[in-house]
C-alpha cells in the first residue's frame, strides 16, 4: 500500500470531502509500515474496505415549525464498519453537517470503538438542522421526524446511536421515545438515555472525565500525579467541555478559558466550581451564550476568536473539528503548553498535529482521549442487555480501567526508539489492527 495512491484514489472517487480525506490521511500515514508488514491484508484489499463506509443512508426530514411553516432538512446515517460489533456512534445536529463530516466521524469512530475493548463497530449520523433558537416543541418534532425515517435501520444488535454536537439528553429522549413506539420494543437502541428509562450513570460525564483520566495516565508516565499548578485552556462549553472542567477542578487544576461558536472567555482567576455551575445552567437550561459569563464575572471576552493564544500548560479542545490550526499550535507550544488532549473529534489540523509531534509534547488524539463517552455507551448497552443498572462507582471504575487500557495500547504501538510516545501512531495502529484482524477472519464481505 502506498498512502499517496490510496488517498488519490479516494479523493477521485469521493471528491469535495476534505474532512473525510483528512481523517483517512492521518490514519494511513500511521499504519503504512504495519500494513505493509502484513501482505495478507493487501491481498484482501483491507485498506479500501476499511476506509470506505459499508453504507450511507441519506434522506429528507420534513417537520413543522411553531408558526406552521413546513420545513425540510437533509439527514444521514453513515454505517462505517461492523466487523467487531454493532454499528455505534453519535448523532450530530449542526448546520455544517454533510456527508464529508459524517464520513470522517464514522471512520474515526470505527478505530476509537476498537480501542475501547468493547464490541462496537463504527457509525455516525446527523442532520444540517440547526437547533439554536428552536423551541422545545420544534426540537421534539424534528427528532421524531428524523426517527420516523431512520428507525428501520437501527436496533440493539444492528446500530445504536447516541448524542454528539447539538444532541444531548433531551434530544436522545425524544428520538428514543419515537423509536420505541415504532419498533414496539424496549431494548435500549440508543445510549445517553435518561436514568429513568435505561440510561447509565456517568454517561453524561464520561467523555470529559475520560479525557482527564487519559491526561493523568500521560502525566503519570512523566512523574506528575495531579493537576495542581496546571493552567488549563478548554474550548467549547457543551457536554464534553463542562464535565472536562469539572474533573480538572476536582484534581486541583485551574481552568482559565471556555468558549462557544461566538467567542471565548478568559478568566485568569480561574473558573471555579460555582462559576462552572453557572456555565452549566446557562448552557443547559437557559441555552445562553458564553459571553454572559464575562458580563457576570467581569472578565475578558474575545468575540469570534479561539482561546489558544492564552497562556496554558494543558490544552483540551472540546468543541469541534479543525479548531486548532498550525498557528494556534505554534502559540500553544511557545507559551509553554506540555499537553494537548482532544475531547473533540479531529480538533487539530494536520499542520497542528505535526507541530505537536515535532516539539514532542504529550499529544493525545481524539480517538484515544475522548473514547470515554462511547465506552460508557458500551457499558450502557451491557446494562440494558442484562436488564439491570450498575452503581456510579462501578461505571466510573470501569471507565478508568478502559482509559488506562487505551493508554497502554497507545504506549505499546506508539513508543519510538528514543522513548517518545507518538500517541497518534499508537492509537491508529492499535485500532486498525483489531478491526483488520476481525475482517480478515470473517472473509471477503
Ligand atoms: P455540545 O453540542 O454539547 O457542545 C458543543 C460546543 O462546541 C458548544 O459550546 C458549541 O458552541 C461549540 N461548537 C460547536 N460547533 C462549533 C464551531 N463550528 N465553532 C466553534 N465552536 C463550536 O457537543 P459535545 O460537547 O457533545 O461535543 C463537542 C465535541 O466532542 C465534538 O467534536 C464531538 O464530536 C466530540 N465528542 C462528543 C462526545 C459525547 O459523548 N458527546 C464523545 C466524544 C467526542 P455553540 O453552542 O455556539 O454551537
Ligand atoms: O464521538 C463520539 O464518540 C460520540 N459522540 C459518542 C458516541 C456514542 O455512541 O456514545
GROMACS .gro file of C-alpha atoms and ligand atoms in nm:
model
  503
    1UNK     CA    1   0.000   0.000   0.000
    2UNK     CA    2   0.125   0.345  -0.090
    3UNK     CA    3  -0.052   0.615   0.107
    4UNK     CA    4  -0.050   0.866  -0.177
    5UNK     CA    5  -0.202   0.619  -0.425
    6UNK     CA    6  -0.480   0.512  -0.190
    7UNK     CA    7  -0.555   0.871  -0.096
    8UNK     CA    8  -0.556   0.995  -0.456
    9UNK     CA    9  -0.793   0.716  -0.548
   10UNK     CA   10  -1.032   0.804  -0.263
   11UNK     CA   11  -1.013   1.175  -0.349
   12UNK     CA   12  -1.102   1.099  -0.709
   13UNK     CA   13  -1.391   0.870  -0.620
   14UNK     CA   14  -1.522   1.091  -0.338
   15UNK     CA   15  -1.436   1.449  -0.433
   16UNK     CA   16  -1.523   1.754  -0.221
   17UNK     CA   17  -1.497   1.567   0.109
   18UNK     CA   18  -1.199   1.740   0.275
   19UNK     CA   19  -1.270   1.630   0.634
   20UNK     CA   20  -1.302   1.266   0.526
   21UNK     CA   21  -0.975   1.287   0.328
   22UNK     CA   22  -0.802   1.448   0.627
   23UNK     CA   23  -0.910   1.177   0.873
   24UNK     CA   24  -0.813   0.898   0.631
   25UNK     CA   25  -0.474   1.054   0.553
   26UNK     CA   26  -0.380   1.072   0.920
   27UNK     CA   27  -0.462   0.706   0.980
   28UNK     CA   28  -0.295   0.584   0.659
   29UNK     CA   29   0.030   0.763   0.738
   30UNK     CA   30   0.037   0.598   1.081
   31UNK     CA   31  -0.040   0.245   0.968
   32UNK     CA   32   0.156   0.230   0.639
   33UNK     CA   33   0.453   0.039   0.777
   34UNK     CA   34   0.247  -0.203   0.987
   35UNK     CA   35   0.008  -0.268   0.698
   36UNK     CA   36   0.289  -0.338   0.456
   37UNK     CA   37   0.440  -0.586   0.701
   38UNK     CA   38   0.120  -0.792   0.654
   39UNK     CA   39   0.094  -0.888   0.284
   40UNK     CA   40  -0.223  -1.084   0.364
   41UNK     CA   41  -0.402  -0.753   0.434
   42UNK     CA   42  -0.315  -0.618   0.090
   43UNK     CA   43  -0.429  -0.944  -0.073
   44UNK     CA   44  -0.774  -0.896   0.078
   45UNK     CA   45  -0.775  -0.521  -0.004
   46UNK     CA   46  -0.836  -0.442   0.362
   47UNK     CA   47  -0.730  -0.083   0.304
   48UNK     CA   48  -1.016   0.017   0.072
   49UNK     CA   49  -1.264  -0.195   0.264
   50UNK     CA   50  -1.170  -0.024   0.593
   51UNK     CA   51  -1.170   0.331   0.450
   52UNK     CA   52  -1.499   0.322   0.258
   53UNK     CA   53  -1.817   0.305   0.469
   54UNK     CA   54  -2.034  -0.007   0.447
   55UNK     CA   55  -2.336   0.211   0.359
   56UNK     CA   56  -2.482   0.559   0.397
   57UNK     CA   57  -2.849   0.641   0.442
   58UNK     CA   58  -2.936   0.987   0.314
   59UNK     CA   59  -3.286   1.126   0.346
   60UNK     CA   60  -3.506   1.435   0.374
   61UNK     CA   61  -3.664   1.520   0.708
   62UNK     CA   62  -3.983   1.724   0.694
   63UNK     CA   63  -4.117   1.894   1.005
   64UNK     CA   64  -4.345   2.181   1.105
   65UNK     CA   65  -4.218   2.484   1.299
   66UNK     CA   66  -4.415   2.675   1.564
   67UNK     CA   67  -4.564   2.910   1.305
   68UNK     CA   68  -4.695   2.619   1.095
   69UNK     CA   69  -4.425   2.657   0.829
   70UNK     CA   70  -4.331   2.325   0.671
   71UNK     CA   71  -3.953   2.286   0.685
   72UNK     CA   72  -3.706   2.042   0.530
   73UNK     CA   73  -3.357   1.933   0.632
   74UNK     CA   74  -3.113   1.677   0.498
   75UNK     CA   75  -3.023   1.391   0.727
   76UNK     CA   76  -2.787   1.094   0.718
   77UNK     CA   77  -2.658   0.783   0.891
   78UNK     CA   78  -2.316   0.652   0.795
   79UNK     CA   79  -2.268   0.287   0.892
   80UNK     CA   80  -1.895   0.257   0.853
   81UNK     CA   81  -1.782  -0.085   0.978
   82UNK     CA   82  -1.937  -0.358   1.195
   83UNK     CA   83  -1.664  -0.622   1.192
   84UNK     CA   84  -1.624  -0.619   1.571
   85UNK     CA   85  -1.978  -0.535   1.684
   86UNK     CA   86  -2.299  -0.346   1.602
   87UNK     CA   87  -2.257  -0.005   1.441
   88UNK     CA   88  -2.223   0.252   1.718
   89UNK     CA   89  -2.181   0.629   1.717
   90UNK     CA   90  -2.347   0.960   1.786
   91UNK     CA   91  -2.589   1.185   1.602
   92UNK     CA   92  -2.495   1.547   1.531
   93UNK     CA   93  -2.737   1.833   1.466
   94UNK     CA   94  -2.545   2.129   1.324
   95UNK     CA   95  -2.586   2.341   1.015
   96UNK     CA   96  -2.244   2.225   0.885
   97UNK     CA   97  -2.343   1.855   0.879
   98UNK     CA   98  -2.278   1.697   0.537
   99UNK     CA   99  -2.151   1.360   0.408
  100UNK     CA  100  -1.783   1.462   0.440
  101UNK     CA  101  -1.815   1.547   0.810
  102UNK     CA  102  -2.019   1.239   0.896
  103UNK     CA  103  -1.788   1.012   0.695
  104UNK     CA  104  -1.483   1.143   0.883
  105UNK     CA  105  -1.662   1.098   1.215
  106UNK     CA  106  -1.781   0.743   1.135
  107UNK     CA  107  -1.431   0.648   1.012
  108UNK     CA  108  -1.272   0.781   1.333
  109UNK     CA  109  -1.542   0.614   1.542
  110UNK     CA  110  -1.453   0.272   1.399
  111UNK     CA  111  -1.095   0.288   1.533
  112UNK     CA  112  -1.197   0.463   1.855
  113UNK     CA  113  -1.453   0.196   1.934
  114UNK     CA  114  -1.196  -0.075   1.862
  115UNK     CA  115  -0.968   0.083   2.124
  116UNK     CA  116  -1.234   0.074   2.397
  117UNK     CA  117  -1.200  -0.307   2.440
  118UNK     CA  118  -1.580  -0.336   2.395
  119UNK     CA  119  -1.751  -0.499   2.094
  120UNK     CA  120  -1.872  -0.198   1.893
  121UNK     CA  121  -1.843  -0.110   1.524
  122UNK     CA  122  -1.834   0.248   1.395
  123UNK     CA  123  -2.111   0.479   1.271
  124UNK     CA  124  -2.223   0.841   1.282
  125UNK     CA  125  -2.540   1.025   1.186
  126UNK     CA  126  -2.692   1.367   1.186
  127UNK     CA  127  -2.862   1.649   1.008
  128UNK     CA  128  -2.796   2.005   0.892
  129UNK     CA  129  -3.081   2.109   1.124
  130UNK     CA  130  -2.964   2.399   1.344
  131UNK     CA  131  -3.108   2.359   1.696
  132UNK     CA  132  -3.011   2.710   1.806
  133UNK     CA  133  -3.312   2.926   1.881
  134UNK     CA  134  -3.560   2.641   1.828
  135UNK     CA  135  -3.835   2.585   2.083
  136UNK     CA  136  -3.862   2.263   2.280
  137UNK     CA  137  -4.162   2.156   2.068
  138UNK     CA  138  -3.973   2.222   1.747
  139UNK     CA  139  -3.682   2.011   1.873
  140UNK     CA  140  -3.926   1.732   1.962
  141UNK     CA  141  -4.097   1.738   1.622
  142UNK     CA  142  -3.765   1.740   1.439
  143UNK     CA  143  -3.630   1.446   1.645
  144UNK     CA  144  -3.948   1.248   1.582
  145UNK     CA  145  -3.938   1.320   1.208
  146UNK     CA  146  -3.572   1.213   1.190
  147UNK     CA  147  -3.650   0.880   1.359
  148UNK     CA  148  -3.963   0.821   1.152
  149UNK     CA  149  -3.723   0.769   0.863
  150UNK     CA  150  -3.423   0.615   1.042
  151UNK     CA  151  -3.587   0.366   1.278
  152UNK     CA  152  -3.591   0.075   1.030
  153UNK     CA  153  -3.214   0.083   1.001
  154UNK     CA  154  -3.118   0.080   1.371
  155UNK     CA  155  -3.161  -0.168   1.657
  156UNK     CA  156  -2.980  -0.309   1.961
  157UNK     CA  157  -2.784  -0.562   1.753
  158UNK     CA  158  -2.753  -0.358   1.433
  159UNK     CA  159  -2.687   0.011   1.502
  160UNK     CA  160  -2.704   0.202   1.831
  161UNK     CA  161  -2.699   0.585   1.805
  162UNK     CA  162  -2.620   0.838   2.082
  163UNK     CA  163  -2.551   1.213   2.118
  164UNK     CA  164  -2.291   1.446   1.972
  165UNK     CA  165  -2.289   1.821   1.893
  166UNK     CA  166  -2.642   1.958   1.927
  167UNK     CA  167  -2.775   1.627   2.057
  168UNK     CA  168  -2.783   1.575   2.435
  169UNK     CA  169  -3.014   1.404   2.684
  170UNK     CA  170  -3.324   1.594   2.568
  171UNK     CA  171  -3.281   1.502   2.201
  172UNK     CA  172  -3.186   1.139   2.271
  173UNK     CA  173  -3.501   1.104   2.482
  174UNK     CA  174  -3.724   1.239   2.203
  175UNK     CA  175  -3.559   1.014   1.944
  176UNK     CA  176  -3.568   0.709   2.168
  177UNK     CA  177  -3.936   0.769   2.250
  178UNK     CA  178  -4.029   0.770   1.882
  179UNK     CA  179  -3.808   0.471   1.809
  180UNK     CA  180  -3.963   0.268   2.091
  181UNK     CA  181  -4.312   0.344   1.970
  182UNK     CA  182  -4.241   0.247   1.608
  183UNK     CA  183  -4.032  -0.061   1.685
  184UNK     CA  184  -4.255  -0.198   1.964
  185UNK     CA  185  -3.957  -0.278   2.180
  186UNK     CA  186  -3.769  -0.159   2.487
  187UNK     CA  187  -3.426  -0.293   2.413
  188UNK     CA  188  -3.237   0.033   2.458
  189UNK     CA  189  -3.150   0.114   2.095
  190UNK     CA  190  -2.985   0.444   2.193
  191UNK     CA  191  -2.733   0.536   2.458
  192UNK     CA  192  -2.723   0.853   2.662
  193UNK     CA  193  -3.082   0.784   2.766
  194UNK     CA  194  -3.236   0.929   3.083
  195UNK     CA  195  -3.175   0.732   3.402
  196UNK     CA  196  -3.548   0.653   3.433
  197UNK     CA  197  -3.556   0.463   3.104
  198UNK     CA  198  -3.237   0.265   3.076
  199UNK     CA  199  -2.963   0.528   3.082
  200UNK     CA  200  -2.634   0.467   3.259
  201UNK     CA  201  -2.494   0.666   3.548
  202UNK     CA  202  -2.180   0.860   3.445
  203UNK     CA  203  -2.271   0.862   3.071
  204UNK     CA  204  -2.317   1.244   3.063
  205UNK     CA  205  -1.982   1.291   3.240
  206UNK     CA  206  -1.797   1.013   3.058
  207UNK     CA  207  -1.628   1.192   2.767
  208UNK     CA  208  -1.494   1.478   2.981
  209UNK     CA  209  -1.395   1.259   3.276
  210UNK     CA  210  -1.241   1.003   3.039
  211UNK     CA  211  -1.028   1.270   2.874
  212UNK     CA  212  -0.887   1.375   3.211
  213UNK     CA  213  -0.825   1.011   3.308
  214UNK     CA  214  -0.628   0.981   2.986
  215UNK     CA  215  -0.433   1.301   3.061
  216UNK     CA  216  -0.348   1.165   3.407
  217UNK     CA  217  -0.215   0.844   3.251
  218UNK     CA  218   0.009   1.050   3.021
  219UNK     CA  219   0.127   1.277   3.305
  220UNK     CA  220   0.196   0.985   3.541
  221UNK     CA  221   0.450   0.848   3.292
  222UNK     CA  222   0.626   1.182   3.338
  223UNK     CA  223   0.610   1.159   3.718
  224UNK     CA  224   0.322   1.409   3.759
  225UNK     CA  225   0.041   1.276   3.979
  226UNK     CA  226  -0.217   1.555   3.999
  227UNK     CA  227  -0.316   1.876   3.822
  228UNK     CA  228  -0.201   2.119   4.092
  229UNK     CA  229  -0.033   2.418   3.931
  230UNK     CA  230  -0.158   2.327   3.582
  231UNK     CA  231  -0.327   2.605   3.385
  232UNK     CA  232  -0.589   2.455   3.160
  233UNK     CA  233  -0.741   2.603   2.843
  234UNK     CA  234  -1.067   2.439   2.735
  235UNK     CA  235  -1.268   2.521   2.423
  236UNK     CA  236  -1.642   2.467   2.398
  237UNK     CA  237  -1.897   2.492   2.678
  238UNK     CA  238  -2.118   2.195   2.595
  239UNK     CA  239  -2.135   1.842   2.730
  240UNK     CA  240  -1.770   1.749   2.684
  241UNK     CA  241  -1.621   2.084   2.789
  242UNK     CA  242  -1.821   2.125   3.111
  243UNK     CA  243  -1.753   1.777   3.251
  244UNK     CA  244  -1.388   1.808   3.149
  245UNK     CA  245  -1.368   2.130   3.352
  246UNK     CA  246  -1.542   1.961   3.647
  247UNK     CA  247  -1.279   1.685   3.662
  248UNK     CA  248  -0.990   1.931   3.618
  249UNK     CA  249  -1.115   2.126   3.921
  250UNK     CA  250  -1.155   1.807   4.122
  251UNK     CA  251  -0.788   1.721   4.057
  252UNK     CA  252  -0.661   2.066   4.151
  253UNK     CA  253  -0.609   2.231   3.810
  254UNK     CA  254  -0.709   2.584   3.714
  255UNK     CA  255  -0.941   2.632   3.414
  256UNK     CA  256  -0.890   2.972   3.250
  257UNK     CA  257  -1.084   2.954   2.922
  258UNK     CA  258  -1.408   2.820   2.777
  259UNK     CA  259  -1.582   2.914   2.453
  260UNK     CA  260  -1.872   2.875   2.213
  261UNK     CA  261  -1.905   2.936   1.841
  262UNK     CA  262  -1.929   3.313   1.901
  263UNK     CA  263  -1.609   3.364   2.105
  264UNK     CA  264  -1.417   3.274   2.421
  265UNK     CA  265  -1.385   3.391   2.781
  266UNK     CA  266  -1.052   3.425   2.963
  267UNK     CA  267  -1.073   3.426   3.342
  268UNK     CA  268  -0.721   3.450   3.493
  269UNK     CA  269  -0.865   3.388   3.841
  270UNK     CA  270  -0.991   3.051   3.726
  271UNK     CA  271  -1.339   2.916   3.658
  272UNK     CA  272  -1.418   2.765   3.999
  273UNK     CA  273  -1.698   2.523   4.087
  274UNK     CA  274  -1.954   2.795   4.147
  275UNK     CA  275  -1.876   2.968   3.817
  276UNK     CA  276  -1.884   2.632   3.638
  277UNK     CA  277  -2.230   2.562   3.780
  278UNK     CA  278  -2.335   2.897   3.634
  279UNK     CA  279  -2.200   2.794   3.289
  280UNK     CA  280  -2.372   2.457   3.313
  281UNK     CA  281  -2.706   2.619   3.391
  282UNK     CA  282  -2.652   2.892   3.128
  283UNK     CA  283  -2.590   2.633   2.857
  284UNK     CA  284  -2.830   2.356   2.952
  285UNK     CA  285  -3.130   2.537   3.096
  286UNK     CA  286  -3.120   2.887   2.954
  287UNK     CA  287  -2.945   2.790   2.629
  288UNK     CA  288  -2.744   3.113   2.661
  289UNK     CA  289  -2.409   3.230   2.524
  290UNK     CA  290  -2.066   3.218   2.694
  291UNK     CA  291  -2.039   3.598   2.663
  292UNK     CA  292  -2.288   3.623   2.951
  293UNK     CA  293  -2.021   3.475   3.180
  294UNK     CA  294  -1.788   3.766   3.102
  295UNK     CA  295  -2.069   4.013   3.171
  296UNK     CA  296  -2.148   3.845   3.504
  297UNK     CA  297  -1.794   3.791   3.634
  298UNK     CA  298  -1.625   4.089   3.467
  299UNK     CA  299  -1.356   3.901   3.274
  300UNK     CA  300  -1.224   3.922   2.919
  301UNK     CA  301  -1.444   3.807   2.628
  302UNK     CA  302  -1.297   3.782   2.280
  303UNK     CA  303  -1.553   3.766   2.006
  304UNK     CA  304  -1.500   3.544   1.704
  305UNK     CA  305  -1.166   3.404   1.829
  306UNK     CA  306  -1.039   3.077   1.976
  307UNK     CA  307  -0.868   3.054   2.315
  308UNK     CA  308  -0.530   2.910   2.208
  309UNK     CA  309  -0.343   3.240   2.228
  310UNK     CA  310  -0.387   3.240   2.607
  311UNK     CA  311  -0.106   3.102   2.821
  312UNK     CA  312  -0.174   2.748   2.945
  313UNK     CA  313   0.013   2.429   3.033
  314UNK     CA  314  -0.263   2.192   2.921
  315UNK     CA  315  -0.500   2.247   2.626
  316UNK     CA  316  -0.821   2.048   2.593
  317UNK     CA  317  -1.001   2.126   2.267
  318UNK     CA  318  -1.362   2.019   2.329
  319UNK     CA  319  -1.573   2.199   2.068
  320UNK     CA  320  -1.537   2.086   1.707
  321UNK     CA  321  -1.313   1.973   1.416
  322UNK     CA  322  -1.018   2.182   1.294
  323UNK     CA  323  -1.037   2.432   1.580
  324UNK     CA  324  -0.656   2.431   1.627
  325UNK     CA  325  -0.455   2.525   1.317
  326UNK     CA  326  -0.079   2.542   1.268
  327UNK     CA  327  -0.059   2.894   1.404
  328UNK     CA  328  -0.261   2.806   1.714
  329UNK     CA  329  -0.035   2.504   1.772
  330UNK     CA  330   0.276   2.724   1.748
  331UNK     CA  331   0.126   2.964   2.002
  332UNK     CA  332   0.045   2.683   2.245
  333UNK     CA  333   0.396   2.536   2.225
  334UNK     CA  334   0.558   2.880   2.251
  335UNK     CA  335   0.353   2.960   2.561
  336UNK     CA  336   0.476   2.650   2.743
  337UNK     CA  337   0.193   2.401   2.683
  338UNK     CA  338   0.309   2.050   2.782
  339UNK     CA  339  -0.002   1.850   2.688
  340UNK     CA  340  -0.287   1.866   2.435
  341UNK     CA  341  -0.563   1.609   2.477
  342UNK     CA  342  -0.858   1.607   2.240
  343UNK     CA  343  -1.211   1.596   2.382
  344UNK     CA  344  -1.345   1.687   2.038
  345UNK     CA  345  -1.310   1.475   1.724
  346UNK     CA  346  -1.021   1.586   1.498
  347UNK     CA  347  -0.992   1.935   1.652
  348UNK     CA  348  -0.632   1.972   1.527
  349UNK     CA  349  -0.542   2.022   1.161
  350UNK     CA  350  -0.267   1.803   1.015
  351UNK     CA  351  -0.028   2.103   1.042
  352UNK     CA  352  -0.111   2.141   1.410
  353UNK     CA  353  -0.058   1.770   1.478
  354UNK     CA  354   0.283   1.784   1.310
  355UNK     CA  355   0.384   2.080   1.528
  356UNK     CA  356   0.286   1.896   1.847
  357UNK     CA  357   0.477   1.587   1.739
  358UNK     CA  358   0.784   1.781   1.625
  359UNK     CA  359   0.801   1.952   1.965
  360UNK     CA  360   0.744   1.618   2.141
  361UNK     CA  361   0.476   1.743   2.375
  362UNK     CA  362   0.218   1.499   2.516
  363UNK     CA  363  -0.040   1.492   2.238
  364UNK     CA  364  -0.344   1.262   2.265
  365UNK     CA  365  -0.563   1.233   1.953
  366UNK     CA  366  -0.941   1.230   1.995
  367UNK     CA  367  -0.990   0.867   1.906
  368UNK     CA  368  -0.795   0.775   2.220
  369UNK     CA  369  -0.861   1.069   2.453
  370UNK     CA  370  -1.236   1.110   2.401
  371UNK     CA  371  -1.321   0.739   2.384
  372UNK     CA  372  -1.463   0.752   2.737
  373UNK     CA  373  -1.800   0.868   2.604
  374UNK     CA  374  -1.858   0.578   2.372
  375UNK     CA  375  -1.705   0.342   2.629
  376UNK     CA  376  -1.974   0.423   2.882
  377UNK     CA  377  -2.224   0.398   2.596
  378UNK     CA  378  -2.095   0.043   2.556
  379UNK     CA  379  -2.143  -0.012   2.928
  380UNK     CA  380  -2.498   0.124   2.894
  381UNK     CA  381  -2.562  -0.136   2.623
  382UNK     CA  382  -2.432  -0.411   2.854
  383UNK     CA  383  -2.658  -0.294   3.137
  384UNK     CA  384  -2.959  -0.279   2.903
  385UNK     CA  385  -2.888  -0.629   2.774
  386UNK     CA  386  -2.873  -0.759   3.132
  387UNK     CA  387  -3.177  -0.551   3.235
  388UNK     CA  388  -3.000  -0.401   3.534
  389UNK     CA  389  -2.805  -0.091   3.623
  390UNK     CA  390  -2.468  -0.057   3.787
  391UNK     CA  391  -2.392   0.194   4.061
  392UNK     CA  392  -2.198   0.508   3.977
  393UNK     CA  393  -1.877   0.381   4.136
  394UNK     CA  394  -1.879   0.068   3.924
  395UNK     CA  395  -1.928   0.255   3.595
  396UNK     CA  396  -1.662   0.511   3.688
  397UNK     CA  397  -1.415   0.237   3.783
  398UNK     CA  398  -1.474   0.058   3.452
  399UNK     CA  399  -1.429   0.388   3.268
  400UNK     CA  400  -1.097   0.449   3.444
  401UNK     CA  401  -0.982   0.096   3.360
  402UNK     CA  402  -1.078   0.138   2.993
  403UNK     CA  403  -0.893   0.471   2.962
  404UNK     CA  404  -0.588   0.309   3.122
  405UNK     CA  405  -0.607   0.023   2.877
  406UNK     CA  406  -0.636   0.263   2.580
  407UNK     CA  407  -0.331   0.447   2.711
  408UNK     CA  408  -0.141   0.119   2.737
  409UNK     CA  409  -0.231   0.028   2.378
  410UNK     CA  410  -0.100   0.367   2.262
  411UNK     CA  411   0.225   0.315   2.451
  412UNK     CA  412   0.258  -0.039   2.315
  413UNK     CA  413   0.213   0.059   1.950
  414UNK     CA  414   0.342   0.418   1.961
  415UNK     CA  415   0.669   0.417   2.155
  416UNK     CA  416   0.960   0.534   1.938
  417UNK     CA  417   1.323   0.422   1.978
  418UNK     CA  418   1.409   0.730   2.189
  419UNK     CA  419   1.122   0.652   2.429
  420UNK     CA  420   0.888   0.926   2.299
  421UNK     CA  421   0.530   0.802   2.277
  422UNK     CA  422   0.366   0.901   1.949
  423UNK     CA  423   0.004   0.863   2.065
  424UNK     CA  424  -0.124   0.925   1.711
  425UNK     CA  425   0.058   0.625   1.570
  426UNK     CA  426  -0.019   0.421   1.882
  427UNK     CA  427  -0.395   0.480   1.866
  428UNK     CA  428  -0.418   0.438   1.489
  429UNK     CA  429  -0.216   0.117   1.474
  430UNK     CA  430  -0.386  -0.044   1.776
  431UNK     CA  431  -0.737   0.040   1.647
  432UNK     CA  432  -0.657  -0.061   1.291
  433UNK     CA  433  -0.505  -0.398   1.383
  434UNK     CA  434  -0.811  -0.503   1.581
  435UNK     CA  435  -1.058  -0.419   1.303
  436UNK     CA  436  -0.834  -0.554   1.027
  437UNK     CA  437  -0.784  -0.888   1.203
  438UNK     CA  438  -1.160  -0.922   1.256
  439UNK     CA  439  -1.223  -0.850   0.887
  440UNK     CA  440  -0.957  -1.100   0.777
  441UNK     CA  441  -1.103  -1.374   0.995
  442UNK     CA  442  -1.456  -1.322   0.860
  443UNK     CA  443  -1.370  -1.338   0.491
  444UNK     CA  444  -1.441  -1.108   0.199
  445UNK     CA  445  -1.767  -0.924   0.271
  446LIG     P1  446  -2.232   2.015   2.254
  446LIG     O1  447  -2.332   2.046   2.149
  446LIG     O2  448  -2.278   1.982   2.391
  446LIG     O3  449  -2.129   2.137   2.268
  446LIG     C1  450  -2.056   2.181   2.157
  446LIG     C2  451  -1.976   2.304   2.200
  446LIG     O4  452  -1.883   2.334   2.097
  446LIG     C3  453  -2.062   2.427   2.219
  446LIG     O5  454  -2.003   2.512   2.311
  446LIG     C4  455  -2.059   2.487   2.078
  446LIG     O6  456  -2.088   2.625   2.073
  446LIG     C5  457  -1.917   2.459   2.037
  446LIG     N1  458  -1.910   2.449   1.891
  446LIG     C6  459  -1.981   2.366   1.812
  446LIG     N2  460  -1.951   2.389   1.683
  446LIG     C7  461  -1.860   2.487   1.682
  446LIG     C8  462  -1.791   2.554   1.579
  446LIG     N3  463  -1.812   2.523   1.449
  446LIG     N4  464  -1.702   2.650   1.613
  446LIG     C9  465  -1.683   2.684   1.744
  446LIG     N5  466  -1.746   2.624   1.846
  446LIG    C10  467  -1.833   2.526   1.816
  446LIG     O7  468  -2.142   1.897   2.193
  446LIG     P2  469  -2.043   1.798   2.270
  446LIG     O8  470  -1.983   1.864   2.388
  446LIG     O9  471  -2.113   1.668   2.287
  446LIG    O10  472  -1.931   1.774   2.157
  446LIG    C11  473  -1.811   1.850   2.149
  446LIG    C12  474  -1.707   1.771   2.072
  446LIG    O11  475  -1.679   1.649   2.138
  446LIG    C13  476  -1.746   1.731   1.929
  446LIG    O12  477  -1.630   1.732   1.848
  446LIG    C14  478  -1.795   1.588   1.946
  446LIG    O13  479  -1.786   1.515   1.826
  446LIG    C15  480  -1.696   1.538   2.050
  446LIG     N6  481  -1.736   1.421   2.127
  446LIG    C16  482  -1.854   1.416   2.194
  446LIG    C17  483  -1.886   1.306   2.269
  446LIG    C18  484  -2.010   1.298   2.351
  446LIG    O14  485  -2.029   1.198   2.419
  446LIG     N7  486  -2.097   1.397   2.350
  446LIG    C19  487  -1.797   1.188   2.275
  446LIG    C20  488  -1.672   1.206   2.205
  446LIG    C21  489  -1.645   1.318   2.134
  446LIG     P3  490  -2.234   2.677   2.023
  446LIG    O15  491  -2.324   2.646   2.136
  446LIG    O16  492  -2.212   2.822   1.996
  446LIG    O17  493  -2.265   2.600   1.899
  447LIG     O1  494  -1.781   1.090   1.909
  447LIG     C1  495  -1.826   1.011   1.995
  447LIG     O2  496  -1.758   0.917   2.038
  447LIG     C2  497  -1.962   1.033   2.044
  447LIG     N1  498  -2.026   1.131   2.005
  447LIG     C3  499  -2.025   0.934   2.137
  447LIG     C4  500  -2.076   0.815   2.062
  447LIG     C5  501  -2.156   0.718   2.142
  447LIG     O3  502  -2.209   0.626   2.078
  447LIG     O4  503  -2.167   0.729   2.264
   0.00000   0.00000   0.00000
